PDB file of C-alpha atoms in Angstrom:
ATOM      1  CA  MET A   1      -0.060   0.114  -0.124  1.00 69.00           C
ATOM      2  CA  LYS A   2       3.344   2.266   0.420  1.00 85.00           C
ATOM      3  CA  GLY A   3       4.378   1.619  -2.690  1.00 86.00           C
ATOM      4  CA  ALA A   4       1.464   2.745  -4.372  1.00 87.00           C
ATOM      5  CA  LYS A   5       1.064   6.395  -2.838  1.00 92.00           C
ATOM      6  CA  LEU A   6       4.265   6.501  -2.859  1.00 94.00           C
ATOM      7  CA  THR A   7       4.839   5.851  -6.627  1.00 94.00           C
ATOM      8  CA  LEU A   8       1.550   7.809  -7.535  1.00 95.00           C
ATOM      9  CA  PHE A   9       3.094  10.663  -5.417  1.00 96.00           C
ATOM     10  CA  MET A  10       6.321  10.860  -7.625  1.00 97.00           C
ATOM     11  CA  THR A  11       4.206  10.009 -10.688  1.00 97.00           C
ATOM     12  CA  SER A  12       2.302  13.139 -10.157  1.00 97.00           C
ATOM     13  CA  PHE A  13       5.719  15.062  -9.026  1.00 97.00           C
ATOM     14  CA  VAL A  14       7.021  13.721 -12.465  1.00 97.00           C
ATOM     15  CA  VAL A  15       3.924  15.207 -13.874  1.00 97.00           C
ATOM     16  CA  LEU A  16       4.120  17.970 -12.098  1.00 97.00           C
ATOM     17  CA  LEU A  17       7.760  19.104 -14.040  1.00 97.00           C
ATOM     18  CA  LEU A  18       6.489  17.769 -17.173  1.00 96.00           C
ATOM     19  CA  PHE A  19       3.858  20.992 -17.055  1.00 96.00           C
ATOM     20  CA  TYR A  20       5.888  23.177 -16.207  1.00 96.00           C
ATOM     21  CA  VAL A  21       9.110  22.320 -18.305  1.00 95.00           C
ATOM     22  CA  SER A  22       6.769  22.640 -21.050  1.00 93.00           C
ATOM     23  CA  ASN A  23       4.708  25.250 -20.862  1.00 93.00           C
ATOM     24  CA  GLN A  24       8.092  27.168 -20.416  1.00 92.00           C
ATOM     25  CA  MET A  25       8.426  25.970 -23.500  1.00 90.00           C
ATOM     26  CA  THR A  26       5.949  28.641 -25.620  1.00 87.00           C
ATOM     27  CA  ALA A  27       6.363  31.272 -27.571  1.00 83.00           C
ATOM     28  CA  ARG A  28       5.889  34.425 -26.601  1.00 82.00           C
ATOM     29  CA  PRO A  29       3.379  36.450 -27.798  1.00 80.00           C
ATOM     30  CA  GLY A  30       4.232  38.345 -30.950  1.00 71.00           C
ATOM     31  CA  THR A  31       6.975  36.395 -32.017  1.00 75.00           C
ATOM     32  CA  ILE A  32       7.766  34.008 -35.373  1.00 72.00           C
ATOM     33  CA  SER A  33       8.857  30.612 -34.273  1.00 71.00           C
ATOM     34  CA  GLY A  34      10.402  27.581 -36.250  1.00 68.00           C
ATOM     35  CA  ASN A  35       8.799  24.448 -36.775  1.00 69.00           C
ATOM     36  CA  GLY A  36       8.359  22.215 -34.547  1.00 77.00           C
ATOM     37  CA  ASN A  37       7.212  21.696 -31.278  1.00 84.00           C
ATOM     38  CA  PRO A  38       9.399  20.967 -28.746  1.00 87.00           C
ATOM     39  CA  ALA A  39       7.460  20.561 -25.810  1.00 88.00           C
ATOM     40  CA  LEU A  40       5.723  17.454 -26.722  1.00 87.00           C
ATOM     41  CA  LEU A  41       9.240  15.457 -27.021  1.00 90.00           C
ATOM     42  CA  VAL A  42       9.418  16.349 -23.530  1.00 91.00           C
ATOM     43  CA  GLY A  43       5.399  15.336 -23.497  1.00 90.00           C
ATOM     44  CA  ALA A  44       5.692  12.193 -24.595  1.00 93.00           C
ATOM     45  CA  PRO A  45       6.430  10.520 -21.159  1.00 96.00           C
ATOM     46  CA  LEU A  46       2.883  11.283 -20.017  1.00 96.00           C
ATOM     47  CA  LEU A  47       0.225   8.941 -21.376  1.00 96.00           C
ATOM     48  CA  PRO A  48       2.931   5.748 -19.513  1.00 97.00           C
ATOM     49  CA  LEU A  49       2.159   8.109 -16.766  1.00 98.00           C
ATOM     50  CA  PHE A  50      -0.889   8.875 -16.766  1.00 98.00           C
ATOM     51  CA  ILE A  51      -1.580   4.548 -17.190  1.00 97.00           C
ATOM     52  CA  LEU A  52       0.647   3.898 -13.876  1.00 97.00           C
ATOM     53  CA  MET A  53      -1.233   7.273 -12.156  1.00 97.00           C
ATOM     54  CA  VAL A  54      -5.155   4.702 -13.311  1.00 97.00           C
ATOM     55  CA  LEU A  55      -3.089   1.784 -11.414  1.00 96.00           C
ATOM     56  CA  SER A  56      -2.422   3.475  -8.459  1.00 96.00           C
ATOM     57  CA  TRP A  57      -5.415   5.097  -7.420  1.00 96.00           C
ATOM     58  CA  GLY A  58      -7.163   1.955  -8.511  1.00 94.00           C
ATOM     59  CA  ARG A  59      -4.900  -0.184  -6.235  1.00 94.00           C
ATOM     60  CA  ILE A  60      -5.228   2.183  -3.697  1.00 94.00           C
ATOM     61  CA  PHE A  61      -8.522   1.768  -4.191  1.00 93.00           C
ATOM     62  CA  ARG A  62      -8.854  -1.597  -3.743  1.00 90.00           C
ATOM     63  CA  VAL A  63      -6.792  -2.021  -0.610  1.00 90.00           C
ATOM     64  CA  HIS A  64      -8.749   0.356   1.198  1.00 88.00           C
ATOM     65  CA  SER A  65     -12.399  -1.197  -0.596  1.00 86.00           C
ATOM     66  CA  ILE A  66     -13.881   2.106  -1.029  1.00 88.00           C
ATOM     67  CA  SER A  67     -18.032   1.422  -1.070  1.00 88.00           C
ATOM     68  CA  GLN A  68     -19.377   2.374  -3.843  1.00 89.00           C
ATOM     69  CA  ARG A  69     -21.875   5.011  -3.417  1.00 92.00           C
ATOM     70  CA  PHE A  70     -17.687   6.803  -2.637  1.00 92.00           C
ATOM     71  CA  SER A  71     -17.258   5.231  -6.047  1.00 93.00           C
ATOM     72  CA  ILE A  72     -20.325   6.959  -7.941  1.00 95.00           C
ATOM     73  CA  VAL A  73     -19.756  10.603  -6.387  1.00 96.00           C
ATOM     74  CA  GLY A  74     -16.160  10.221  -6.858  1.00 96.00           C
ATOM     75  CA  ILE A  75     -16.610   9.632 -10.922  1.00 96.00           C
ATOM     76  CA  ILE A  76     -19.376  12.658 -10.664  1.00 97.00           C
ATOM     77  CA  LEU A  77     -17.578  15.291  -8.867  1.00 97.00           C
ATOM     78  CA  THR A  78     -14.460  14.382 -11.119  1.00 97.00           C
ATOM     79  CA  PHE A  79     -16.212  14.239 -14.319  1.00 98.00           C
ATOM     80  CA  VAL A  80     -18.114  17.802 -13.310  1.00 98.00           C
ATOM     81  CA  HIS A  81     -14.772  19.372 -12.385  1.00 98.00           C
ATOM     82  CA  LEU A  82     -13.260  17.852 -15.606  1.00 98.00           C
ATOM     83  CA  ILE A  83     -16.128  19.835 -17.426  1.00 98.00           C
ATOM     84  CA  ILE A  84     -16.312  23.001 -16.015  1.00 98.00           C
ATOM     85  CA  ALA A  85     -12.245  23.159 -15.787  1.00 97.00           C
ATOM     86  CA  PHE A  86     -12.220  22.750 -19.619  1.00 97.00           C
ATOM     87  CA  ILE A  87     -14.751  25.332 -19.857  1.00 97.00           C
ATOM     88  CA  TYR A  88     -11.967  27.105 -18.373  1.00 97.00           C
ATOM     89  CA  GLN A  89      -9.436  25.764 -20.562  1.00 96.00           C
ATOM     90  CA  ARG A  90     -11.543  27.922 -23.679  1.00 95.00           C
ATOM     91  CA  ILE A  91     -11.842  30.705 -22.241  1.00 96.00           C
ATOM     92  CA  SER A  92      -8.630  31.576 -20.797  1.00 95.00           C
ATOM     93  CA  LEU A  93      -8.042  30.168 -23.946  1.00 93.00           C
ATOM     94  CA  ALA A  94      -9.708  32.547 -26.324  1.00 92.00           C
ATOM     95  CA  ASN A  95      -7.928  34.981 -24.027  1.00 93.00           C
ATOM     96  CA  TYR A  96      -4.859  34.369 -25.389  1.00 90.00           C
ATOM     97  CA  ARG A  97      -5.715  34.535 -28.341  1.00 90.00           C
ATOM     98  CA  GLU A  98      -6.241  38.559 -27.631  1.00 90.00           C
ATOM     99  CA  ILE A  99      -3.356  38.945 -25.732  1.00 89.00           C
ATOM    100  CA  ILE A 100      -1.231  37.466 -28.853  1.00 87.00           C
ATOM    101  CA  LYS A 101      -3.456  39.715 -31.434  1.00 89.00           C
ATOM    102  CA  ASP A 102      -2.628  42.813 -29.716  1.00 89.00           C
ATOM    103  CA  ALA A 103       1.203  41.810 -29.614  1.00 86.00           C
ATOM    104  CA  TYR A 104       0.948  41.425 -33.278  1.00 84.00           C
ATOM    105  CA  PHE A 105      -0.342  44.137 -33.810  1.00 88.00           C
ATOM    106  CA  GLU A 106       1.545  46.386 -31.565  1.00 86.00           C
ATOM    107  CA  LYS A 107       4.571  45.232 -33.912  1.00 83.00           C
ATOM    108  CA  TYR A 108       2.951  44.614 -36.991  1.00 81.00           C
ATOM    109  CA  GLY A 109       0.649  47.151 -37.453  1.00 85.00           C
ATOM    110  CA  GLU A 110      -1.809  43.767 -38.565  1.00 86.00           C
ATOM    111  CA  VAL A 111      -2.821  41.337 -37.642  1.00 82.00           C
ATOM    112  CA  ASP A 112      -4.071  37.832 -39.926  1.00 84.00           C
ATOM    113  CA  SER A 113      -6.475  36.855 -38.336  1.00 84.00           C
ATOM    114  CA  GLU A 114      -5.848  33.649 -40.707  1.00 87.00           C
ATOM    115  CA  TYR A 115      -2.566  33.357 -39.238  1.00 84.00           C
ATOM    116  CA  LEU A 116      -3.500  33.991 -35.083  1.00 85.00           C
ATOM    117  CA  GLN A 117      -6.063  30.693 -36.045  1.00 85.00           C
ATOM    118  CA  GLN A 118      -3.078  28.465 -37.299  1.00 84.00           C
ATOM    119  CA  ILE A 119      -0.941  29.308 -34.348  1.00 82.00           C
ATOM    120  CA  THR A 120      -2.783  28.900 -31.636  1.00 84.00           C
ATOM    121  CA  THR A 121      -4.864  26.112 -32.895  1.00 85.00           C
ATOM    122  CA  GLY A 122      -3.543  22.567 -32.532  1.00 83.00           C
ATOM    123  CA  LEU A 123       0.107  21.688 -31.026  1.00 83.00           C
ATOM    124  CA  THR A 124       1.665  24.629 -31.578  1.00 85.00           C
ATOM    125  CA  ILE A 125       4.078  25.814 -29.570  1.00 87.00           C
ATOM    126  CA  HIS A 126       2.494  29.606 -29.335  1.00 86.00           C
ATOM    127  CA  VAL A 127      -0.048  27.185 -27.057  1.00 88.00           C
ATOM    128  CA  ASN A 128       2.292  25.211 -25.210  1.00 89.00           C
ATOM    129  CA  ASN A 129       0.762  27.446 -21.937  1.00 90.00           C
ATOM    130  CA  GLN A 130      -2.558  26.976 -22.759  1.00 91.00           C
ATOM    131  CA  TYR A 131      -1.707  22.694 -22.921  1.00 92.00           C
ATOM    132  CA  PHE A 132       0.218  22.431 -20.267  1.00 94.00           C
ATOM    133  CA  ASN A 133      -0.553  25.037 -17.305  1.00 95.00           C
ATOM    134  CA  VAL A 134      -1.811  24.333 -13.454  1.00 96.00           C
ATOM    135  CA  ASN A 135      -5.771  23.611 -14.430  1.00 96.00           C
ATOM    136  CA  THR A 136      -4.505  21.005 -17.366  1.00 96.00           C
ATOM    137  CA  PHE A 137      -2.050  19.425 -14.603  1.00 97.00           C
ATOM    138  CA  PHE A 138      -5.441  18.881 -12.218  1.00 97.00           C
ATOM    139  CA  MET A 139      -7.394  17.537 -15.013  1.00 98.00           C
ATOM    140  CA  PHE A 140      -4.629  15.386 -15.511  1.00 98.00           C
ATOM    141  CA  ILE A 141      -4.739  13.836 -11.174  1.00 98.00           C
ATOM    142  CA  SER A 142      -9.239  15.045 -12.215  1.00 98.00           C
ATOM    143  CA  PHE A 143      -8.992  12.293 -15.092  1.00 98.00           C
ATOM    144  CA  SER A 144      -6.892   9.517 -14.227  1.00 98.00           C
ATOM    145  CA  ILE A 145      -8.866   9.484 -10.677  1.00 97.00           C
ATOM    146  CA  PHE A 146     -12.141   9.676 -12.937  1.00 98.00           C
ATOM    147  CA  ILE A 147     -11.130   6.740 -15.050  1.00 97.00           C
ATOM    148  CA  ALA A 148      -9.676   4.110 -11.503  1.00 96.00           C
ATOM    149  CA  LEU A 149     -12.974   5.521 -10.439  1.00 96.00           C
ATOM    150  CA  ALA A 150     -15.056   3.722 -13.391  1.00 95.00           C
ATOM    151  CA  PHE A 151     -12.888   1.220 -13.396  1.00 93.00           C
ATOM    152  CA  TYR A 152     -13.132  -0.385  -9.531  1.00 93.00           C
ATOM    153  CA  LEU A 153     -16.728   0.253  -9.643  1.00 91.00           C
ATOM    154  CA  TRP A 154     -17.413  -1.394 -13.253  1.00 89.00           C
ATOM    155  CA  ASP A 155     -15.208  -3.886 -11.484  1.00 84.00           C
ATOM    156  CA  THR A 156     -16.763  -4.552  -7.814  1.00 77.00           C
ATOM    157  CA  GLN A 157     -19.804  -4.408 -10.084  1.00 74.00           C
ATOM    158  CA  GLU A 158     -18.853  -7.697 -12.442  1.00 70.00           C
ATOM    159  CA  ASN A 159     -17.534  -9.080  -8.596  1.00 68.00           C
ATOM    160  CA  LYS A 160     -20.798  -8.667  -7.084  1.00 66.00           C
ATOM    161  CA  VAL A 161     -22.375  -9.991 -10.505  1.00 56.00           C
ATOM    162  CA  GLY A 162     -19.960 -13.200 -10.454  1.00 57.00           C
ATOM    163  CA  ASN A 163     -20.719 -14.536  -6.990  1.00 60.00           C
ATOM    164  CA  ARG A 164     -24.683 -13.907  -7.531  1.00 54.00           C
ATOM    165  CA  ASP A 165     -24.256 -15.862 -10.249  1.00 52.00           C
ATOM    166  CA  SER A 166     -21.903 -18.830  -8.995  1.00 54.00           C
ATOM    167  CA  GLN A 167     -24.261 -19.368  -6.136  1.00 55.00           C
ATOM    168  CA  LEU A 168     -27.069 -20.282  -8.315  1.00 49.00           C
TER     169      LEU A 168
END
């Protein structure tokens, strides 16, 4: 049990560091960047770390034998958090587009709205700070809890059905 908690703590710390480094790789508003986004290389380990976090959460939930009610409430709360955080992130991106637009206008006297849309859509270096920030870090954590709770609830339901069928 201590191992799962320590693994979860260390994984969360590494994820936080990766988010921080990726955030720092954002091009300043008004600058033109080269091709590519090096933050994607830094962020590549996030998928295996996410899986490790889900497994660690699942192990903790199994050891503590959390109730079905707790699982359902946890799933609902993490889902609500994810929705609110996603909405906040969309608003933040819209505000950041305005900051970039103002910086380009100040530097060049005009703004190409198509170019602005291109550099703020997808996985470009101009919006790393929108994908790797405190909000998205907590979204990452919440989503790992959400998935672990869903699997835990599904597994406990399967075991109940399996036990009931074996008693017949």
